[in-house]
Tab-separated table of C-alpha atoms in Angstrom:
chain	number	residue	atom	x	y	z
A	19	MET	CA	-123.121	54.396	50.456
A	20	PRO	CA	-121.559	51.268	52.008
A	21	ALA	CA	-117.820	50.839	51.561
A	22	THR	CA	-117.968	47.052	51.294
A	23	VAL	CA	-117.920	45.073	48.080
A	24	HIS	CA	-118.680	41.489	49.038
A	25	GLY	CA	-118.556	39.112	51.957
A	26	MET	CA	-116.132	36.448	53.130
A	27	THR	CA	-117.125	33.463	55.224
A	28	THR	CA	-115.234	33.262	58.501
A	29	LYS	CA	-114.257	30.137	60.429
A	30	ALA	CA	-117.364	30.562	62.564
A	31	GLY	CA	-119.505	30.444	59.458
A	32	THR	CA	-120.595	34.095	59.563
A	33	THR	CA	-120.002	36.513	56.738
A	34	ALA	CA	-117.685	39.478	57.324
A	35	PRO	CA	-117.859	42.303	54.776
A	36	VAL	CA	-114.698	42.779	52.754
A	37	LEU	CA	-113.199	46.253	52.450
A	38	GLY	CA	-111.242	46.969	49.298
A	39	ILE	CA	-108.086	49.050	49.219
A	40	ARG	CA	-109.881	52.260	48.283
A	41	ALA	CA	-112.455	51.727	51.036
A	42	LEU	CA	-109.661	51.261	53.576
A	43	ASN	CA	-107.856	54.275	52.174
A	44	ARG	CA	-110.840	56.590	52.473
A	45	ALA	CA	-111.723	55.339	55.956
A	46	THR	CA	-108.177	55.898	57.167
A	47	LEU	CA	-107.935	59.341	55.561
A	48	ALA	CA	-111.193	60.344	57.230
A	49	ARG	CA	-109.861	59.290	60.666
A	50	GLN	CA	-106.582	61.076	59.933
A	51	LEU	CA	-108.333	64.367	59.064
A	52	LEU	CA	-106.927	64.167	55.533
A	53	LEU	CA	-110.108	63.948	53.457
A	54	ARG	CA	-111.101	67.434	54.555
A	55	ARG	CA	-109.394	69.705	57.026
A	56	ALA	CA	-110.885	69.638	60.496
A	57	VAL	CA	-111.961	72.618	62.550
A	58	MET	CA	-110.365	71.824	65.900
A	59	SER	CA	-107.490	72.999	68.049
A	60	ALA	CA	-103.993	71.666	67.565
A	61	GLU	CA	-104.112	70.176	71.063
A	62	ALA	CA	-107.368	68.367	70.297
A	63	ALA	CA	-105.904	67.044	67.033
A	64	VAL	CA	-102.793	65.753	68.789
A	65	ALA	CA	-105.071	63.918	71.223
A	66	HIS	CA	-107.319	62.510	68.479
A	67	LEU	CA	-104.321	61.288	66.464
A	68	VAL	CA	-102.783	59.785	69.641
A	69	GLY	CA	-99.604	61.735	69.039
A	70	LEU	CA	-97.511	62.927	66.117
A	71	GLN	CA	-94.214	61.410	65.072
A	72	ALA	CA	-91.545	63.951	66.021
A	73	GLN	CA	-88.024	62.683	65.450
A	74	ASN	CA	-87.384	66.139	64.026
A	75	VAL	CA	-88.844	69.413	65.248
A	76	LYS	CA	-90.798	70.515	62.171
A	77	PRO	CA	-92.792	67.424	61.089
A	78	PRO	CA	-95.602	67.783	63.680
A	79	TYR	CA	-96.257	71.299	62.399
A	80	TYR	CA	-96.467	70.169	58.779
A	81	ALA	CA	-98.611	67.214	59.835
A	82	LEU	CA	-101.171	69.558	61.397
A	83	ALA	CA	-101.008	72.009	58.494
A	84	ALA	CA	-102.214	69.179	56.242
A	85	ARG	CA	-105.051	68.288	58.609
A	86	LEU	CA	-106.450	71.415	60.278
A	87	ASP	CA	-108.404	74.316	58.854
A	88	GLY	CA	-106.793	77.663	59.650
A	89	PHE	CA	-103.740	76.138	61.348
A	90	THR	CA	-100.715	78.308	62.090
A	91	PRO	CA	-97.432	77.101	63.644
A	92	GLU	CA	-98.190	79.128	66.777
A	93	ASP	CA	-101.227	76.903	67.346
A	94	LEU	CA	-98.867	74.073	68.311
A	95	SER	CA	-96.035	76.162	69.738
A	96	ALA	CA	-98.350	77.808	72.286
A	97	PRO	CA	-99.600	74.631	74.018
A	98	MET	CA	-96.066	73.259	73.923
A	99	ALA	CA	-94.722	76.377	75.632
A	100	ASP	CA	-97.576	76.153	78.153
A	101	ARG	CA	-96.733	72.496	78.920
A	102	ARG	CA	-99.998	71.150	77.528
A	103	VAL	CA	-98.163	69.112	74.900
A	104	ALA	CA	-94.598	67.824	74.881
A	105	ARG	CA	-92.093	65.597	73.102
A	106	LEU	CA	-90.925	62.260	74.493
A	107	VAL	CA	-90.155	58.672	73.518
A	108	THR	CA	-93.278	56.511	73.414
A	109	LEU	CA	-94.568	54.457	70.483
A	110	ARG	CA	-92.059	52.303	68.595
A	111	SER	CA	-89.303	53.804	70.765
A	112	THR	CA	-89.492	57.031	68.772
A	113	ILE	CA	-90.084	60.620	69.817
A	114	HIS	CA	-93.697	61.742	69.563
A	115	THR	CA	-95.507	64.957	70.334
A	116	HIS	CA	-98.278	64.098	72.796
A	117	THR	CA	-100.725	65.876	75.039
A	118	ALA	CA	-99.745	66.064	78.690
A	119	ASP	CA	-102.351	63.419	79.554
A	120	ASP	CA	-100.968	61.023	76.945
A	121	CYS	CA	-97.394	61.616	78.064
A	122	LEU	CA	-98.437	60.417	81.504
A	123	THR	CA	-100.552	57.443	80.374
A	124	LEU	CA	-99.215	56.143	77.052
A	125	ARG	CA	-95.651	55.951	78.277
A	126	PRO	CA	-96.567	53.553	81.136
A	127	LEU	CA	-98.532	51.490	78.592
A	128	VAL	CA	-95.431	50.961	76.412
A	129	GLN	CA	-92.961	50.659	79.310
A	130	ALA	CA	-92.644	46.895	78.893
A	131	ALA	CA	-91.410	47.458	75.340
A	132	ARG	CA	-88.799	49.925	76.591
A	133	GLU	CA	-87.592	47.275	79.047
A	134	ARG	CA	-87.235	44.788	76.185
A	135	GLU	CA	-85.324	47.366	74.200
A	136	LEU	CA	-82.705	47.491	76.948
A	137	ARG	CA	-81.757	43.868	76.321
A	138	ALA	CA	-79.891	44.895	73.181
A	139	PHE	CA	-77.569	47.026	75.347
A	140	ARG	CA	-76.947	44.550	78.169
A	141	LYS	CA	-73.258	44.054	77.296
A	142	GLY	CA	-72.630	47.752	77.792
A	143	LEU	CA	-74.478	47.691	81.098
A	144	THR	CA	-72.604	44.862	82.827
A	145	GLY	CA	-72.479	45.588	86.548
A	146	VAL	CA	-75.013	48.430	86.328
A	147	ASP	CA	-77.902	48.359	88.802
A	148	LEU	CA	-80.699	49.633	86.560
A	149	ASP	CA	-83.005	50.544	89.438
A	150	ARG	CA	-80.250	52.629	90.980
A	151	LEU	CA	-79.483	54.178	87.592
A	152	ALA	CA	-83.131	55.200	87.203
A	153	ARG	CA	-83.181	56.801	90.654
A	154	LEU	CA	-79.944	58.691	90.030
A	155	ALA	CA	-81.008	59.825	86.554
A	156	ARG	CA	-84.332	61.046	87.928
A	157	GLU	CA	-82.585	63.037	90.665
A	158	LEU	CA	-80.247	64.591	88.094
A	159	VAL	CA	-82.847	65.702	85.541
A	160	GLU	CA	-85.395	66.826	88.124
A	161	ALA	CA	-82.804	68.927	89.924
A	162	GLU	CA	-82.032	70.615	86.591
A	163	PRO	CA	-82.887	69.647	82.997
A	164	ARG	CA	-79.849	67.968	81.433
A	165	THR	CA	-78.637	67.410	77.912
A	166	PRO	CA	-78.018	63.792	76.908
A	167	GLY	CA	-74.275	64.511	77.062
A	168	GLN	CA	-74.511	65.857	80.594
A	169	LEU	CA	-76.560	62.864	81.631
A	170	ARG	CA	-74.068	60.429	80.089
A	171	GLU	CA	-71.200	62.181	81.842
A	172	ALA	CA	-72.878	62.082	85.247
A	173	LEU	CA	-73.893	58.438	84.909
A	174	GLY	CA	-70.466	57.539	83.526
A	175	ALA	CA	-68.844	58.927	86.657
A	176	GLU	CA	-70.906	56.434	88.646
A	177	TRP	CA	-70.260	53.497	86.269
A	178	PRO	CA	-66.976	54.271	84.489
A	179	ASP	CA	-66.674	50.784	82.966
A	180	ALA	CA	-70.096	50.886	81.309
A	181	ASP	CA	-70.723	51.993	77.742
A	182	PRO	CA	-71.767	55.685	77.875
A	183	GLN	CA	-74.322	55.278	75.110
A	184	ALA	CA	-75.871	52.277	76.854
A	185	LEU	CA	-76.170	54.323	80.058
A	186	SER	CA	-78.009	57.041	78.168
A	187	VAL	CA	-80.351	54.521	76.537
A	188	ALA	CA	-81.024	52.941	79.923
A	189	ALA	CA	-82.064	56.302	81.363
A	190	ARG	CA	-84.337	56.970	78.374
A	191	CYS	CA	-85.905	53.517	78.609
A	192	ARG	CA	-86.413	53.540	82.347
A	193	LEU	CA	-87.719	57.113	82.629
A	194	PRO	CA	-90.302	59.152	80.683
A	195	LEU	CA	-87.897	61.897	79.612
A	196	VAL	CA	-89.507	64.982	78.094
A	197	GLN	CA	-87.590	67.331	75.812
A	198	VAL	CA	-88.095	70.693	77.480
A	199	THR	CA	-88.748	73.894	75.543
A	200	PRO	CA	-87.532	75.900	73.671
A	201	ARG	CA	-86.743	72.630	71.867
A	202	GLY	CA	-89.725	71.875	69.655
A	203	LEU	CA	-91.056	75.434	69.349
A	204	TRP	CA	-91.547	76.759	65.821
A	205	GLY	CA	-88.855	79.217	64.787
A	206	ARG	CA	-86.888	78.729	68.006
A	207	SER	CA	-83.633	76.870	68.434
A	208	GLY	CA	-82.621	74.785	71.386
A	209	GLN	CA	-80.617	71.666	72.068
A	210	VAL	CA	-82.236	68.545	73.473
A	211	THR	CA	-82.568	69.010	77.242
A	212	LEU	CA	-84.414	66.488	79.374
A	213	THR	CA	-86.463	66.179	82.524
A	214	THR	CA	-89.132	63.709	83.593
A	215	ALA	CA	-92.716	64.014	82.414
A	216	GLU	CA	-93.898	64.065	86.031
A	217	HIS	CA	-91.599	66.971	86.867
A	218	TRP	CA	-92.454	68.901	83.680
A	219	PHE	CA	-96.219	68.610	84.123
A	220	GLY	CA	-96.236	68.787	87.915
A	221	ARG	CA	-98.288	65.633	88.444
A	222	PRO	CA	-97.621	61.892	88.715
A	223	ALA	CA	-97.791	59.436	85.857
A	224	SER	CA	-100.676	56.986	85.736
A	225	PRO	CA	-100.141	53.318	86.578
A	226	ALA	CA	-99.648	51.148	83.507
A	227	PRO	CA	-103.178	50.885	82.070
A	228	ALA	CA	-104.876	47.992	80.321
A	229	PRO	CA	-104.596	48.615	76.583
A	230	ASP	CA	-108.358	48.528	75.930
A	231	ASP	CA	-108.956	52.299	75.864
A	232	THR	CA	-105.929	52.784	73.634
A	233	VAL	CA	-107.251	50.121	71.229
A	234	LEU	CA	-110.437	52.156	70.852
A	235	ARG	CA	-108.474	55.368	70.317
A	236	TYR	CA	-106.211	53.672	67.785
A	237	LEU	CA	-109.210	52.467	65.784
A	238	ALA	CA	-110.743	55.948	65.907
A	239	ALA	CA	-107.563	57.389	64.386
A	240	PHE	CA	-106.298	54.550	62.152
A	241	GLY	CA	-109.065	52.004	61.675
A	242	PRO	CA	-110.330	49.723	60.352
A	243	ALA	CA	-107.301	47.753	61.461
A	244	SER	CA	-106.002	44.354	62.472
A	245	VAL	CA	-104.385	43.317	65.736
A	246	GLN	CA	-101.036	43.255	63.934
A	247	ASP	CA	-101.649	46.774	62.625
A	248	MET	CA	-102.016	48.147	66.138
A	249	GLN	CA	-99.016	46.181	67.359
A	250	THR	CA	-96.991	47.783	64.556
A	251	TRP	CA	-98.212	51.248	65.555
A	252	ALA	CA	-97.565	50.818	69.268
A	253	GLY	CA	-94.442	48.677	69.137
A	254	LEU	CA	-96.201	46.224	71.457
A	255	THR	CA	-97.062	42.540	71.253
A	256	ARG	CA	-99.848	40.338	72.644
A	257	LEU	CA	-102.725	42.732	72.038
A	258	ARG	CA	-105.087	40.027	70.779
A	259	ASP	CA	-106.650	39.611	74.237
A	260	ALA	CA	-107.620	43.287	74.371
A	261	PHE	CA	-109.317	43.059	70.978
A	262	GLU	CA	-111.160	39.943	72.102
A	263	ARG	CA	-112.394	41.665	75.263
A	264	LEU	CA	-113.646	44.554	73.153
A	265	HIS	CA	-115.150	42.348	70.454
A	266	PRO	CA	-118.793	42.903	71.526
A	267	ARG	CA	-118.269	46.661	71.107
A	268	LEU	CA	-116.631	46.409	67.677
A	269	VAL	CA	-117.573	45.499	64.130
A	270	THR	CA	-115.392	43.248	62.002
A	271	PHE	CA	-114.421	43.244	58.347
A	272	ARG	CA	-111.923	41.473	56.142
A	273	GLY	CA	-109.170	43.135	54.167
A	274	PRO	CA	-108.523	42.306	50.500
A	275	GLY	CA	-106.231	39.442	51.536
A	276	GLY	CA	-108.609	38.053	54.160
A	277	THR	CA	-107.033	39.670	57.242
A	278	GLU	CA	-109.516	40.245	60.061
A	279	LEU	CA	-110.076	43.958	60.640
A	280	PHE	CA	-111.751	45.585	63.638
A	281	ASP	CA	-113.494	48.928	63.816
A	282	LEU	CA	-115.770	51.154	65.860
A	283	PRO	CA	-119.404	50.771	64.768
A	284	ASP	CA	-120.027	54.486	64.199
A	285	ALA	CA	-116.605	55.448	62.803
A	286	PRO	CA	-116.584	57.031	59.321
A	287	ARG	CA	-116.198	54.669	56.381
A	288	PRO	CA	-116.745	56.927	53.366
A	289	ASP	CA	-117.632	55.834	49.882
A	290	PRO	CA	-114.437	54.623	48.151
A	291	ASP	CA	-115.008	57.231	45.411
A	292	THR	CA	-115.018	60.154	47.850
A	293	PRO	CA	-112.619	62.802	46.476
A	294	ALA	CA	-109.287	63.039	48.297
A	295	PRO	CA	-107.409	66.300	47.638
A	296	PRO	CA	-103.588	66.380	47.405
A	297	ARG	CA	-101.801	66.604	50.749
A	298	PHE	CA	-98.172	67.388	51.583
A	299	LEU	CA	-97.079	65.221	54.536
A	300	PRO	CA	-93.825	65.456	56.506
A	301	GLU	CA	-91.205	62.788	56.856
A	302	PHE	CA	-92.165	59.922	59.183
A	303	ASP	CA	-95.856	60.843	59.183
A	304	ASN	CA	-97.783	58.276	61.217
A	305	LEU	CA	-100.172	57.705	58.315
A	306	LEU	CA	-97.396	55.652	56.704
A	307	LEU	CA	-96.087	53.963	59.860
A	308	SER	CA	-99.134	52.706	61.718
A	309	HIS	CA	-100.216	49.552	59.859
A	310	ALA	CA	-98.488	46.262	59.260
A	311	ASP	CA	-99.826	46.368	55.697
A	312	ARG	CA	-99.330	49.847	54.227
A	313	ALA	CA	-101.041	49.104	50.916
A	314	ARG	CA	-104.010	51.242	51.997
A	315	VAL	CA	-101.825	54.326	51.399
A	316	VAL	CA	-98.711	53.062	49.578
A	317	PRO	CA	-99.362	51.447	46.161
A	318	PRO	CA	-97.283	48.269	45.714
A	319	GLU	CA	-95.433	49.776	42.750
A	320	HIS	CA	-94.190	52.625	44.956
A	321	LYS	CA	-93.203	50.543	47.963
A	322	GLY	CA	-89.739	51.545	49.182
A	323	ARG	CA	-89.623	54.786	47.194
A	324	THR	CA	-90.371	56.977	50.208
A	325	TRP	CA	-87.271	55.853	52.100
A	326	LYS	CA	-83.516	56.090	51.722
A	327	LYS	CA	-81.820	53.686	54.145
A	328	ASN	CA	-83.435	54.610	57.480
A	329	GLN	CA	-84.454	58.125	56.452
A	330	SER	CA	-87.916	59.076	55.248
A	331	TYR	CA	-88.675	61.502	52.467
A	332	ARG	CA	-91.529	63.995	52.695
A	333	VAL	CA	-94.521	62.457	50.954
A	334	LEU	CA	-97.187	63.761	48.581
A	335	LEU	CA	-100.628	62.154	48.560
A	336	VAL	CA	-102.633	62.297	45.340
A	337	ASP	CA	-106.123	60.782	45.288
A	338	GLY	CA	-105.362	59.552	48.805
A	339	PHE	CA	-102.301	57.476	47.922
A	340	VAL	CA	-98.566	58.119	47.978
A	341	ALA	CA	-97.787	59.539	44.536
A	342	GLY	CA	-94.587	61.514	44.985
A	343	LEU	CA	-92.141	63.348	47.201
A	344	TRP	CA	-91.402	66.958	48.004
A	345	LYS	CA	-88.701	69.078	49.565
A	346	PRO	CA	-88.210	72.759	50.322
A	347	GLU	CA	-85.173	74.411	48.767
A	348	GLU	CA	-83.885	77.913	49.378
A	349	ASP	CA	-86.399	79.566	47.062
A	350	ALA	CA	-88.569	76.731	45.753
A	351	LEU	CA	-90.819	73.859	46.678
A	352	VAL	CA	-89.695	70.903	44.574
A	353	VAL	CA	-92.241	68.182	43.829
A	354	GLU	CA	-91.310	64.807	42.347
A	355	LEU	CA	-94.184	62.765	40.908
A	356	PHE	CA	-93.753	59.018	40.549
A	357	ASP	CA	-96.082	58.897	37.532
A	358	ARG	CA	-97.166	61.352	34.882
A	359	ALA	CA	-100.190	63.424	35.851
A	360	PRO	CA	-102.594	65.456	33.723
A	361	LYS	CA	-102.416	69.230	33.890
A	362	ALA	CA	-105.565	69.482	36.020
A	363	ARG	CA	-104.016	67.208	38.643
A	364	ARG	CA	-100.741	69.128	38.594
A	365	ASP	CA	-102.683	72.353	39.045
A	366	GLU	CA	-104.354	70.864	42.139
A	367	ILE	CA	-100.936	69.906	43.517
A	368	VAL	CA	-99.551	73.390	42.891
A	369	ALA	CA	-102.580	74.971	44.586
A	370	GLU	CA	-102.182	72.757	47.650
A	371	GLY	CA	-98.451	73.449	47.725
A	372	GLY	CA	-99.138	77.170	47.662
A	373	ARG	CA	-101.595	76.841	50.519
A	374	MET	CA	-99.071	74.859	52.566
A	375	LEU	CA	-96.334	77.436	51.930
A	376	ALA	CA	-98.621	80.303	52.882
A	377	THR	CA	-99.407	78.509	56.147
A	378	MET	CA	-95.912	77.431	57.100
A	379	HIS	CA	-93.796	80.181	55.527
A	380	ALA	CA	-96.047	83.219	55.482
A	381	GLY	CA	-94.496	86.217	53.740
A	382	THR	CA	-91.774	84.179	52.065
A	383	GLY	CA	-91.625	83.912	48.292
A	384	TYR	CA	-91.352	80.371	46.926
A	385	ASP	CA	-91.662	78.977	43.450
A	386	ILE	CA	-93.279	75.563	43.035
A	387	ARG	CA	-91.667	73.360	40.424
A	388	PHE	CA	-91.702	69.730	39.422
A	389	GLY	CA	-88.297	68.054	39.529
A	390	THR	CA	-86.268	65.421	41.350
A	391	VAL	CA	-86.236	64.965	45.131
A	392	ARG	CA	-84.469	61.632	45.526
A	393	ASP	CA	-80.690	61.778	45.426
């Protein structure tokens, strides 16, 4: 059944179908593997989703538990230990878990944004030759993986008048620095220790690519979407030209407010009434961070309720939309609903919570209770 409701006349005089909020929601959930769990490897899912937000160690594991059938934490730990996936700074200047191929291609794509980021630290880098800093930092971390503190100390010895934090940021912006294992492995501890992606994977990075292929991958994982949506996801600007080049290969729609949306012709756009089971998502899940307009997953009345200052709460989806928060306590999973829910809905939430706990904390006894998550 088509997901469109009516048409809107464009400037060129043609009629673009309009997608309502529920149609956009179901399309995005389908791309995000959240309408029904997918049967695929963790590595394949990380590639399809073009990375998983990973400021903290555990969120990528919870993200895949919500999306993959039969997932266990070892399914992500194993390819990370084998250097087939890794953690590094890419999109929006935040740490993501990516496949090895994406570490070596996406990072060059967003390098210009990392260079712009450095401008905010220029006062602390007065007198610092950034090309020389990049060469020295590369020599240091490729000779032996270094902690950020060790890297700051070594660079500070070379530029004692510079701000140590600015030196560390400059190294991170100029180089694709991977967090080496055991950092990032499930159930293992390890401080942040860095080397270059090229050294970790044993092969060179790709030259900075044109964004066209990444536009197609973004639409496959997050579409239908606008140019501004993708710019929000990537932390890049000036992507309009890439969309225009690809226009003959894409279909166009309009959002509820008239925004032009692009999509792949054969991508799933389910019926807006397709059932969407409850899902427990981790903090900073890319579902909530990858569109300029988040109304497709965050109802206007709940805008701002998933954040406290710059920290994200763990989010519960009900009927495909943000409907509450959750947190693990010592012996319980606490769920906070924003609105009252009938018993049948609460039973669905409890069942999904039990499934998530069995996946992520096998053999551990947890109660599931409704309460307060926000401080």
